[in-house]
mmCIF file of C-alpha atoms and ligand atoms in Angstrom:
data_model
loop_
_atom_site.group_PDB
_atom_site.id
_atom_site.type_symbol
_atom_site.label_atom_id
_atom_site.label_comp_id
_atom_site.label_asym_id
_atom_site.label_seq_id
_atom_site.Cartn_x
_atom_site.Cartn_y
_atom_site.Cartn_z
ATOM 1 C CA UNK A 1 -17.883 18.137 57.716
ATOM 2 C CA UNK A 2 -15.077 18.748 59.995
ATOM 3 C CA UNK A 3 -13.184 15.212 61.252
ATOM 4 C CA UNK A 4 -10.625 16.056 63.347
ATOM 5 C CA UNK A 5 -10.384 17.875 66.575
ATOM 6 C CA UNK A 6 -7.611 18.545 69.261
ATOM 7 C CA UNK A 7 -8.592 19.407 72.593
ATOM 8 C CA UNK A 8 -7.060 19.880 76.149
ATOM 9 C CA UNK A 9 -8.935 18.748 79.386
ATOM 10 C CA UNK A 10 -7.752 18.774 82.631
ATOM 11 C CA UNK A 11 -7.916 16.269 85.618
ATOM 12 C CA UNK A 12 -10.365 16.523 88.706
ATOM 13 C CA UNK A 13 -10.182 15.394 91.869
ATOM 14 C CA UNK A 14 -12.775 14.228 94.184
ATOM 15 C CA UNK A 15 -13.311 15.852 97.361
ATOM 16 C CA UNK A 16 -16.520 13.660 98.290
ATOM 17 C CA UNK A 17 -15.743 10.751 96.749
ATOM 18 C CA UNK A 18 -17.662 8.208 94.458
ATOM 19 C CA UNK A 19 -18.079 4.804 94.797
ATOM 20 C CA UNK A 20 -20.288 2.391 94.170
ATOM 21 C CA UNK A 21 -23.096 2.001 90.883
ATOM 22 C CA UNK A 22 -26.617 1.502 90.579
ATOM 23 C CA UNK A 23 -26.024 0.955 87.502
ATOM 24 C CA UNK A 24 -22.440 -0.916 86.142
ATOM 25 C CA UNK A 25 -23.620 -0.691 82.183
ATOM 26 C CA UNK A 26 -24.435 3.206 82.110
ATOM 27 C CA UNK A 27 -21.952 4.183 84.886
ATOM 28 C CA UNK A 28 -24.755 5.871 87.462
ATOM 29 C CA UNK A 29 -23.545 6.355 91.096
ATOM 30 C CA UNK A 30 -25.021 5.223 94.217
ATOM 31 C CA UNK A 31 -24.175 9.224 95.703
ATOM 32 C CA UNK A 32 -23.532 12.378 94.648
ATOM 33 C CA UNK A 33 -19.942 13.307 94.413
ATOM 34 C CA UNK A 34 -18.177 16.924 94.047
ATOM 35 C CA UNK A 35 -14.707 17.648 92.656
ATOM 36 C CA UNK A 36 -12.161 20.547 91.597
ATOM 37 C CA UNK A 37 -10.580 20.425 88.259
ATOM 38 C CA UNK A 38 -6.190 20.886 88.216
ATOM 39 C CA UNK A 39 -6.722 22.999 85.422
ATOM 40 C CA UNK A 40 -2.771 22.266 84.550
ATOM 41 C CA UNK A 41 -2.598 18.757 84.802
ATOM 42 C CA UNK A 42 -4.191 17.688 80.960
ATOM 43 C CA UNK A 43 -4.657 15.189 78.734
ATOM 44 C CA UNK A 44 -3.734 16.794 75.081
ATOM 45 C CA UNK A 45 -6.119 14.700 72.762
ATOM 46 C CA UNK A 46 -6.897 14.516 68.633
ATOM 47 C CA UNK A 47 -9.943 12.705 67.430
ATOM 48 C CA UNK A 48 -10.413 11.405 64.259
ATOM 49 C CA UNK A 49 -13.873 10.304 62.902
ATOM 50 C CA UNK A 50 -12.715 8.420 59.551
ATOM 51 C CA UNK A 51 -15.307 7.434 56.708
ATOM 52 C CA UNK A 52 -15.124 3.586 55.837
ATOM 53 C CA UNK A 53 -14.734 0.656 57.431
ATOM 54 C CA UNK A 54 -11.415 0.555 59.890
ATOM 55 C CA UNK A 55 -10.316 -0.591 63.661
ATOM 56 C CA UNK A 56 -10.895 2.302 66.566
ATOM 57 C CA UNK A 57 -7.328 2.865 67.539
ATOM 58 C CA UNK A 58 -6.660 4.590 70.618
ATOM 59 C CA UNK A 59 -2.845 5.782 71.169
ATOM 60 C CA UNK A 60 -1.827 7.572 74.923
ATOM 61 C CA UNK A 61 1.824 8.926 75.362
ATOM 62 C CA UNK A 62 3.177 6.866 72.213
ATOM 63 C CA UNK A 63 1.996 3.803 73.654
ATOM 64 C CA UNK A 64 -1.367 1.944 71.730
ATOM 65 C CA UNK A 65 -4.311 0.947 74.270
ATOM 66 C CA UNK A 66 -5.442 -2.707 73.907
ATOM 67 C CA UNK A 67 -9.093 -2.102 73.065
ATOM 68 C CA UNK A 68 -10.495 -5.432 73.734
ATOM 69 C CA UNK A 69 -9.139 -5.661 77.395
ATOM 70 C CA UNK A 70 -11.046 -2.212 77.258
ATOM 71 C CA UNK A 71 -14.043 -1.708 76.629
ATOM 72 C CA UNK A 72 -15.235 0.892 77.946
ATOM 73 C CA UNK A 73 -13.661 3.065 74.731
ATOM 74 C CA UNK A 74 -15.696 0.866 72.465
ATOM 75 C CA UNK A 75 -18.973 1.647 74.544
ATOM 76 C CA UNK A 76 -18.286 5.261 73.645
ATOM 77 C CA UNK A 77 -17.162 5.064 69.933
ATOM 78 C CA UNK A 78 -20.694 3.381 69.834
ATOM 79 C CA UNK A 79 -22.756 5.519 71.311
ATOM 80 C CA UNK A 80 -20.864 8.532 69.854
ATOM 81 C CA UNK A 81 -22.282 6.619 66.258
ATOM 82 C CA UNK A 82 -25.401 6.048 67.449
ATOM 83 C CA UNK A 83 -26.205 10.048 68.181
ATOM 84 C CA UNK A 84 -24.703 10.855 64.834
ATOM 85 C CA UNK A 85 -27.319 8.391 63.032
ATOM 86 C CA UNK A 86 -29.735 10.050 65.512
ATOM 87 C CA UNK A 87 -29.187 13.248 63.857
ATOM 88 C CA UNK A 88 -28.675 12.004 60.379
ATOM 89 C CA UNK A 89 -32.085 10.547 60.358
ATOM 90 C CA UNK A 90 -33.694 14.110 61.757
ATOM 91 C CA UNK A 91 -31.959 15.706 58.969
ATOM 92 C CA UNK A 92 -32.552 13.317 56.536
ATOM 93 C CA UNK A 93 -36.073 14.496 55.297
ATOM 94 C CA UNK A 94 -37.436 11.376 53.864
ATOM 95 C CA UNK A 95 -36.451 9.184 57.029
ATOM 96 C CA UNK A 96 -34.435 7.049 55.224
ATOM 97 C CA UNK A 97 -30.541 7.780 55.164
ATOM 98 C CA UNK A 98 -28.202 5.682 53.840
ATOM 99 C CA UNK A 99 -25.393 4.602 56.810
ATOM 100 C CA UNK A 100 -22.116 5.158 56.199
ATOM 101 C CA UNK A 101 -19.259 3.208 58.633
ATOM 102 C CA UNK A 102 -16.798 4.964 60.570
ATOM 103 C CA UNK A 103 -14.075 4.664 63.035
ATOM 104 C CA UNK A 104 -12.057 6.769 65.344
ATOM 105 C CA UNK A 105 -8.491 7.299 66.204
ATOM 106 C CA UNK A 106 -7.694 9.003 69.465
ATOM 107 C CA UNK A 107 -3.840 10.156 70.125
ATOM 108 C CA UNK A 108 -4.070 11.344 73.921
ATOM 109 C CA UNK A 109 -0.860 13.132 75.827
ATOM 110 C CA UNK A 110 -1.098 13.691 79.280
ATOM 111 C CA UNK A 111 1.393 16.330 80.820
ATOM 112 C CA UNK A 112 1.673 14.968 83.756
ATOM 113 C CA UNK A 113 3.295 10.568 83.840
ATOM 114 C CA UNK A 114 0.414 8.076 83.624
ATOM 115 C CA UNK A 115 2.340 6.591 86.193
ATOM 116 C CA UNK A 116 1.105 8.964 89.045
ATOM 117 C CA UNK A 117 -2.312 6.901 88.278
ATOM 118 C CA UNK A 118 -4.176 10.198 88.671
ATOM 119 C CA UNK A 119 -4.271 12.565 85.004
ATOM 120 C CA UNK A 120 -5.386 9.407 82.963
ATOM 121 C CA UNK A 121 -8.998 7.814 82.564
ATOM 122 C CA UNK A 122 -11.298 11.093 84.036
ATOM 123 C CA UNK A 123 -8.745 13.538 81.815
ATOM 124 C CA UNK A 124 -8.131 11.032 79.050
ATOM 125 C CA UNK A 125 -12.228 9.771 78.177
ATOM 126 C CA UNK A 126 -13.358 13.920 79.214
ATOM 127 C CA UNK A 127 -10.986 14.587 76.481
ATOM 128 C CA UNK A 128 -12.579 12.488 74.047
ATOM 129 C CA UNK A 129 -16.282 13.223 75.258
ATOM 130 C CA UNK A 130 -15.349 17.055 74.345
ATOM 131 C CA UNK A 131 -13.536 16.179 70.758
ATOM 132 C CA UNK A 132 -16.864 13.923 69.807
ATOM 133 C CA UNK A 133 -18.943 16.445 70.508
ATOM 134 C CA UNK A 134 -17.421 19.109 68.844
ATOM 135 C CA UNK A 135 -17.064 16.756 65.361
ATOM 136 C CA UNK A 136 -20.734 16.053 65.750
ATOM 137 C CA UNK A 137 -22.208 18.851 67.582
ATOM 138 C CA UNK A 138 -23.826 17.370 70.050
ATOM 139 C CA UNK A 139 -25.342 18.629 73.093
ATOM 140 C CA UNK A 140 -23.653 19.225 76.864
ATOM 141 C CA UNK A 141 -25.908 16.540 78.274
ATOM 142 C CA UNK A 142 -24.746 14.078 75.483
ATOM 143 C CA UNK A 143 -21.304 14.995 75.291
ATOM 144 C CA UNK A 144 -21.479 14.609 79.538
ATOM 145 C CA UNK A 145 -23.012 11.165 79.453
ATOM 146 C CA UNK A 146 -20.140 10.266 76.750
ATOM 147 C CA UNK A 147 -17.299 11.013 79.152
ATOM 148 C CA UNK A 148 -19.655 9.207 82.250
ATOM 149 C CA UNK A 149 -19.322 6.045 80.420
ATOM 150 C CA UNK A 150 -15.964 6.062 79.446
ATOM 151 C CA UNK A 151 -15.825 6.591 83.137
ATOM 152 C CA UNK A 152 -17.712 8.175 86.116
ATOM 153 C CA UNK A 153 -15.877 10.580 87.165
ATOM 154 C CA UNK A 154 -14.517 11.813 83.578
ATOM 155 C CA UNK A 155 -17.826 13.583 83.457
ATOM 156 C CA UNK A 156 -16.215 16.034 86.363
ATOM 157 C CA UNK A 157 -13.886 17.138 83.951
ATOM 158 C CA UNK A 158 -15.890 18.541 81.465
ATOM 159 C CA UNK A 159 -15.902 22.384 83.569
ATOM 160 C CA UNK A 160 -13.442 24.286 85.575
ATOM 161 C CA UNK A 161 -13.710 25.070 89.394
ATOM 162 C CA UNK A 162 -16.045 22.770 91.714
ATOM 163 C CA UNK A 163 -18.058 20.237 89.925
ATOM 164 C CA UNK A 164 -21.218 18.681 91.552
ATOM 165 C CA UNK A 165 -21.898 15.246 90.114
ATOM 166 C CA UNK A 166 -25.523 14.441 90.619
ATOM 167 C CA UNK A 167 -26.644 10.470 91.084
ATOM 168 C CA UNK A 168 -29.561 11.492 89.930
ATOM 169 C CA UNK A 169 -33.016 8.424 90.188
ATOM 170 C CA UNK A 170 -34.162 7.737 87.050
ATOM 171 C CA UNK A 171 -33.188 4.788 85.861
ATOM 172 C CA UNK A 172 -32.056 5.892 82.017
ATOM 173 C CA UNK A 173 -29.568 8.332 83.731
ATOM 174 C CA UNK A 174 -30.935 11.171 82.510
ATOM 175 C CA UNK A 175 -30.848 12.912 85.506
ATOM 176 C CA UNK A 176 -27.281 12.161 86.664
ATOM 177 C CA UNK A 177 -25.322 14.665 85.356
ATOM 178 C CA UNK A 178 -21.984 17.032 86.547
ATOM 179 C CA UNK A 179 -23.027 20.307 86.769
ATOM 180 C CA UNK A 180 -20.613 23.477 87.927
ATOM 181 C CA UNK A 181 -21.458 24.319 91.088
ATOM 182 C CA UNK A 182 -19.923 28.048 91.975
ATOM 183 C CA UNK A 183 -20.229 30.994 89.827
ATOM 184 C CA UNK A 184 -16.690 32.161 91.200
ATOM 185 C CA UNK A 185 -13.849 29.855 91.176
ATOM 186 C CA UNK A 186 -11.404 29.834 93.831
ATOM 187 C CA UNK A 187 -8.237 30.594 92.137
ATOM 188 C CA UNK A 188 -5.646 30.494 94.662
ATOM 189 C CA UNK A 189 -5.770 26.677 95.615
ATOM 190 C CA UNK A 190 -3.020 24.652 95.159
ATOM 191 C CA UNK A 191 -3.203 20.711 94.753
ATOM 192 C CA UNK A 192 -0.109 19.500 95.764
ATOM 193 C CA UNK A 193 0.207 15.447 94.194
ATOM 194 C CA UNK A 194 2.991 13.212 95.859
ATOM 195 C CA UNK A 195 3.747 10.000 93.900
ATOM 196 C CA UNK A 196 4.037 6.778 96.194
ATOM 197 C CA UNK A 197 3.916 4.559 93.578
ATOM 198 C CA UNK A 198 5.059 1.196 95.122
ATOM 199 C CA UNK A 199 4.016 -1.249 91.845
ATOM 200 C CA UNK A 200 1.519 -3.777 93.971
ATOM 201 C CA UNK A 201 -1.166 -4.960 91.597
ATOM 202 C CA UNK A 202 -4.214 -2.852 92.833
ATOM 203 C CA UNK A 203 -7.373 -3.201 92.785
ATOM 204 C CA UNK A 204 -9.270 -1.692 89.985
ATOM 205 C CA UNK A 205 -12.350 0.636 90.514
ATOM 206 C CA UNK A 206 -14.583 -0.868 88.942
ATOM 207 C CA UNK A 207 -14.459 -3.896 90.533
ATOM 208 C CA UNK A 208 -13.303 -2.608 93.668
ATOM 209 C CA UNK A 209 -16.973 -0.277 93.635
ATOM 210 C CA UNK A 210 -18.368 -3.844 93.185
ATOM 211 C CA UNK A 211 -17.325 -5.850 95.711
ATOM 212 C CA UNK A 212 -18.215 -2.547 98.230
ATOM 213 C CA UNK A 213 -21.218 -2.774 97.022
ATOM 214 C CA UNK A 214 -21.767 -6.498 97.422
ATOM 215 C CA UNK A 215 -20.310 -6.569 101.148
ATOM 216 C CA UNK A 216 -20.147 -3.509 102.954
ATOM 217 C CA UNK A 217 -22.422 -2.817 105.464
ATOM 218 C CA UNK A 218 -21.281 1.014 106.409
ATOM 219 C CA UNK A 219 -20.978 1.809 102.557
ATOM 220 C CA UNK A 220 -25.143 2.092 102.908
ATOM 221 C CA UNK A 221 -24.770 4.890 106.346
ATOM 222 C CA UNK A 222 -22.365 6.584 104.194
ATOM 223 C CA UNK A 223 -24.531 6.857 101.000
ATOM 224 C CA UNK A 224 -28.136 7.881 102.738
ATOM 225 C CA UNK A 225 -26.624 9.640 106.289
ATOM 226 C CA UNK A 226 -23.052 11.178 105.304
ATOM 227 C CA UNK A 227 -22.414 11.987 102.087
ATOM 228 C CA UNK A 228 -25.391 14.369 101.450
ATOM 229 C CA UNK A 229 -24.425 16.879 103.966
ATOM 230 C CA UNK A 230 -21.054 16.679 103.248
ATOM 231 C CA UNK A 231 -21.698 18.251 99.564
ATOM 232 C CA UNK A 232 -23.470 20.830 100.875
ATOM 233 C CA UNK A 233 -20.642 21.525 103.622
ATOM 234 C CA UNK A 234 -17.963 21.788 100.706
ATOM 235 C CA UNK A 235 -20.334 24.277 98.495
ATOM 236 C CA UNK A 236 -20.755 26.004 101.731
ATOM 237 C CA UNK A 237 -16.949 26.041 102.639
ATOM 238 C CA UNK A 238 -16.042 26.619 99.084
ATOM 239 C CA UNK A 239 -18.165 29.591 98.623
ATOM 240 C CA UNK A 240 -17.309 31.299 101.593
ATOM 241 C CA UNK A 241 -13.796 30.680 100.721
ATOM 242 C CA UNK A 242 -13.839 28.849 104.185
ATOM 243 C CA UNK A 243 -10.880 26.645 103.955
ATOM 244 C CA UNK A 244 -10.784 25.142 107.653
ATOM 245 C CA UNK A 245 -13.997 24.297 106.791
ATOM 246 C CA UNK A 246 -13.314 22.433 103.559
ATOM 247 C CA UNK A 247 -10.224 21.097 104.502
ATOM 248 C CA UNK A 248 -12.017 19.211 107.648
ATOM 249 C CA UNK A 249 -14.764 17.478 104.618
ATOM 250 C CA UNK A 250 -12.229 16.916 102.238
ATOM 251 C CA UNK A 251 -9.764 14.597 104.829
ATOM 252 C CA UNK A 252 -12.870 13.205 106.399
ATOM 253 C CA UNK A 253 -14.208 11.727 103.291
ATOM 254 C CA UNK A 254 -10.715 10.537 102.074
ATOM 255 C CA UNK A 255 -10.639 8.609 105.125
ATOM 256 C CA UNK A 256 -14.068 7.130 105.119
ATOM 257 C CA UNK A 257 -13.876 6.118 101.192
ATOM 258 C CA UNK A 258 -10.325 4.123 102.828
ATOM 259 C CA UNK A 259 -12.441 2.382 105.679
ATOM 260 C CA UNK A 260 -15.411 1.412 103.415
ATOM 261 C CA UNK A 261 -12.839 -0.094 101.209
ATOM 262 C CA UNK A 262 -11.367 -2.100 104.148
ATOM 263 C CA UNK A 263 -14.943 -2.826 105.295
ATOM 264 C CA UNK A 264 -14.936 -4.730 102.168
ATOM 265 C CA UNK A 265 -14.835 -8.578 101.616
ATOM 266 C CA UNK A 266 -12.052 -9.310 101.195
ATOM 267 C CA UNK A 267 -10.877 -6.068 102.121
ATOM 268 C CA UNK A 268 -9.355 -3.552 99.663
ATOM 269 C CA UNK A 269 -6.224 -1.570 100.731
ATOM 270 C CA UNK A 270 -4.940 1.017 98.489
ATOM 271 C CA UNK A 271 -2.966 3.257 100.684
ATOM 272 C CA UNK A 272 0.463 2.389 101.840
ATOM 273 C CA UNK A 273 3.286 3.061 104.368
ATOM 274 C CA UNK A 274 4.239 6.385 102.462
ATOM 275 C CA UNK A 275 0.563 7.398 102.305
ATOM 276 C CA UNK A 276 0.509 7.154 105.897
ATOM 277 C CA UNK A 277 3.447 9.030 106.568
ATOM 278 C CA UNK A 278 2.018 12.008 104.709
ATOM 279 C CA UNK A 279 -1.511 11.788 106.821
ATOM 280 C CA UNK A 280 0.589 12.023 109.831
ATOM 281 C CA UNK A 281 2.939 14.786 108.603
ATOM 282 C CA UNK A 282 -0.637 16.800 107.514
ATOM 283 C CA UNK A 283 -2.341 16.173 110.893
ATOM 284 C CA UNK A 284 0.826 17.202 112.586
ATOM 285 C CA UNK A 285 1.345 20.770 110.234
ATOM 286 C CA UNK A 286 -2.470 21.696 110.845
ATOM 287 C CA UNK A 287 -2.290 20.732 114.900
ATOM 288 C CA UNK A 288 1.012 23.243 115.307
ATOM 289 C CA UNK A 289 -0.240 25.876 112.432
ATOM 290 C CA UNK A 290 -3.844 25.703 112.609
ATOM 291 C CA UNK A 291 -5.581 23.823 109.312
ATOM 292 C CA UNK A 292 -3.769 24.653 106.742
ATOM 293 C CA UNK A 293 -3.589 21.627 104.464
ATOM 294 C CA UNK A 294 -6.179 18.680 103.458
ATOM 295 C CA UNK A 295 -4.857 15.268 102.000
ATOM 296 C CA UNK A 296 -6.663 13.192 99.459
ATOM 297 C CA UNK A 297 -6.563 9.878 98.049
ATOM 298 C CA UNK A 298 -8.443 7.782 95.570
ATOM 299 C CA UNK A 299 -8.020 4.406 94.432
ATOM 300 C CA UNK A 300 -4.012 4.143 95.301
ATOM 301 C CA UNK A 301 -1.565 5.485 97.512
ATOM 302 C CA UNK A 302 -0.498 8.464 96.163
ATOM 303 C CA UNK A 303 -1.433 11.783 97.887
ATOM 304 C CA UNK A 304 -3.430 15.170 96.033
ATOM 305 C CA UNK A 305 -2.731 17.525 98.877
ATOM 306 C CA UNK A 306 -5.037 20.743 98.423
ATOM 307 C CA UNK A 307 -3.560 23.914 100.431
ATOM 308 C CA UNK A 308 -4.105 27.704 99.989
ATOM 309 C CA UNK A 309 -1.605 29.267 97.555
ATOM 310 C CA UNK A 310 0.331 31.188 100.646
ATOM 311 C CA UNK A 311 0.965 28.405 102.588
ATOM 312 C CA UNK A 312 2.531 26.165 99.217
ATOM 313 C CA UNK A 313 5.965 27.149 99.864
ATOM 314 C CA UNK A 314 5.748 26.240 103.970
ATOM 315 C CA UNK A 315 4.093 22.912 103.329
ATOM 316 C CA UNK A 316 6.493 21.517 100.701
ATOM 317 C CA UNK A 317 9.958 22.868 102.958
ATOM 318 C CA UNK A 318 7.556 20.428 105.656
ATOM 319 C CA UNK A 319 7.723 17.453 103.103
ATOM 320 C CA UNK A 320 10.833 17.928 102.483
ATOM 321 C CA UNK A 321 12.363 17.887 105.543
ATOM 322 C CA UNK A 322 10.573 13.931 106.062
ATOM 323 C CA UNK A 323 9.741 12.865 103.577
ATOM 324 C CA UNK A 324 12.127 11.456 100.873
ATOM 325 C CA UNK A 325 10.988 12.274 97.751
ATOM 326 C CA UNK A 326 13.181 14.166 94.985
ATOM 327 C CA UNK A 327 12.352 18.191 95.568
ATOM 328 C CA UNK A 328 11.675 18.534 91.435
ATOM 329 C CA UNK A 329 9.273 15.973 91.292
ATOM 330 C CA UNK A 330 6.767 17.984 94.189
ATOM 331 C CA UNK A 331 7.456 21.066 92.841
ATOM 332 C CA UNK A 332 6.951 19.821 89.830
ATOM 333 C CA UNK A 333 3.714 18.045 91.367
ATOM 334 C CA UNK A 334 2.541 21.534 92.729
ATOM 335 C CA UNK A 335 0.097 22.873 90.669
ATOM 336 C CA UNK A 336 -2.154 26.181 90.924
ATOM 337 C CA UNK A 337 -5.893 25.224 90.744
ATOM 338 C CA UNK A 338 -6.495 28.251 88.427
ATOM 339 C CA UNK A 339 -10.061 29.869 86.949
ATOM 340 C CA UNK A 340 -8.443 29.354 83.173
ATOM 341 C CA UNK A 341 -10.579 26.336 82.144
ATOM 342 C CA UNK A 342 -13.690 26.535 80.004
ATOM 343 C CA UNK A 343 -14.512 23.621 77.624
HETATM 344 C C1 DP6 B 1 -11.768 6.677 94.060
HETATM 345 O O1 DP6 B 1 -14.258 7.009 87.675
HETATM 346 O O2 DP6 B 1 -12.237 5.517 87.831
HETATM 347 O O3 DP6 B 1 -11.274 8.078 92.216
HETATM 348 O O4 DP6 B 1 -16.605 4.791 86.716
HETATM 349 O O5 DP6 B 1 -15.541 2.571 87.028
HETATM 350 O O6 DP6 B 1 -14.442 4.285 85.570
HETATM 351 P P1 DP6 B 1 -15.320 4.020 86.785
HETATM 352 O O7 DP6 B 1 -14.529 4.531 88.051
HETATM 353 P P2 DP6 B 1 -13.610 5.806 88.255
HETATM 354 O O8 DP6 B 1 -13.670 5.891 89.844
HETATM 355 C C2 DP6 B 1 -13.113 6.916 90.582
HETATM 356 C C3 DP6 B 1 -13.147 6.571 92.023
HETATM 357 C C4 DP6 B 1 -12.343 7.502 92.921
HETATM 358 C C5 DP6 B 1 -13.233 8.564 93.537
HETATM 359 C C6 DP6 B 1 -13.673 9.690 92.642
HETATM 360 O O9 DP6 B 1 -12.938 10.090 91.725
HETATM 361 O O10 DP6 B 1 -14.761 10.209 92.920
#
């Protein structure tokens, strides 16, 4: 039996956003959210499934992850065991197989700095989701509920192009699953990532998605009234290679995930002076050149900016000129949303 595997999974990023659980233990979203995969920005990762009895180690960009302040790896190094006995016990003709321990060693490289707050947890848990299930064969619905609870939206990164995550009802989550959405990718996007980084202590999602949950009152309008017929404008949009279209969804939900976060108690604020500056810059571009450009942000205040692959060049000259940030880190940033990736 093969115990080591290296695989490379890219990022997503959300352009109907999730947040919120019905469930905190199995990861299962209040809504439905939909994303497209940066097929260049990756998390390189090896997984080792060792006989015996050892510690899970888990190692990203030379640096070792403290696995009791997380435990979300844990939660998947167990369940990853408890499918293998699954199948050892089907196998096993008399129904009575001996256990052997294990443990796993994950060394993770992202291409892309941890810092930008972006590449790590949906790349970095996808990445091991797709190693454990090639060491132990396991289905796509197994190896997608793996990545899910590492975290939510790691299961978005398991397929290339636009990814429909699906709440789903039942209560065992085995309905809510990320599913690829459009036959045809669109190839000539470009997601354009500007680092703000400005080192406040932020509030993390999980219990950010909490307290939402616990206080907001237009979090429940968003869940039941907005955010159904905004997934079906961005398939629509998308499909149609209608990028007006999507670009009006995409900002629109960026900016209500922001206000349900300040309609929290006590409010959450994750985008900053620099964030703003780029909304403004991105309303200003699309009111003189007609909407070219969409702006994006999750749980901090850096910016994914999605824009067609002919208008790259024009928006980042428009950065440039107001926005100080050092030219090789944007271009560097830029990245083609390419057709490449296939698990
Ligand atoms: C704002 O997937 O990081 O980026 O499930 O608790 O691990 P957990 O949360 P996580 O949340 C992502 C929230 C978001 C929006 C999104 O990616 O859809």
């Amino acid at each position: 039996e093969q115990n080591e595997v290296t695989v490379q999974v890219p990022m997503n990023i959300a352009l109907v956003k999730y947040w919120g659980k019905r469930d905190e233990q199995l990861i299962l979203p209040l809504n439905d959210s939909i994303s497209l995969t940066v097929d260049k920005l990756t998390a390189e990762t090896t997984v080792r499934m060792i006989e015996g009895v050892g510690k899970n180690t888990v190692e990203i960009n030379g640096k070792n992850v403290e696995l009791s302040s997380n435990k979300r790896y844990q939660t998947v190094f167990d369940e990853a065991l408890r499918l293998q006995r699954k199948r050892k016990e089907l196998s096993d003709s008399n129904g009575n197989s001996t256990s052997i321990s294990h443990y796993f060693q994950v060394i993770s490289t992202t291409n892309f700095p941890v810092a930008a707050g972006l590449a790590s947890s949906a790349a970095g848990f996808a990445a091991i989701a797709l190693g454990i299930q090639r060491l132990l064969n396991l289905d796509d619905s197994q190896a997608n509920r793996l990545a899910r609870i590492g975290s939510g939206s790691a299961c978005r990164s398991m397929f290339g192009g636009l990814v429909h995550w699906k709440k789903g009802e039942k209560e065992d989550g085995s309905d809510c699953v990320a599913v690829k959405t459009c036959d045809s990718n669109w190839p000539d996007l470009y997601c354009i990532i500007l680092v703000f980084n400005d080192g406040r202590k932020k509030v993390g999602s999980s219990e950010g998605m909490r307290r939402t949950r616990e206080t907001s009152t237009l979090l429940q309008h968003r869940i039941e009234s907005i955010v159904p017929q905004r997934i079906d404008e961005i398939k629509k949009a998308y499909s149609s290679r209608n990028f007006e279209n999507l670009a009006k969804v995409i900002m629109a939900d960026s900016n209500q995930f922001h206000a349900v976060c300040l309609d929290t108690s006590p409010p959450i604020r994750y985008l900053n002076d620099a964030s703003w500056h780029l909304i403004e810059l991105v309303e200003k571009f699309n009111e003189e050149q007609g909407i070219r450009a969409a702006y994006t942000f999750d749980a901090g205040p850096n910016a994914c900016v999605i824009v067609q692959k002919k208008d790259a060049k024009q928006f980042i000259d428009a950065v440039l000129k107001t926005i100080d940030i050092p030219e090789d880190d944007l271009k560097l940033a830029g990245e083609e949303l390419s057709e490449t990736f296939r698990p």
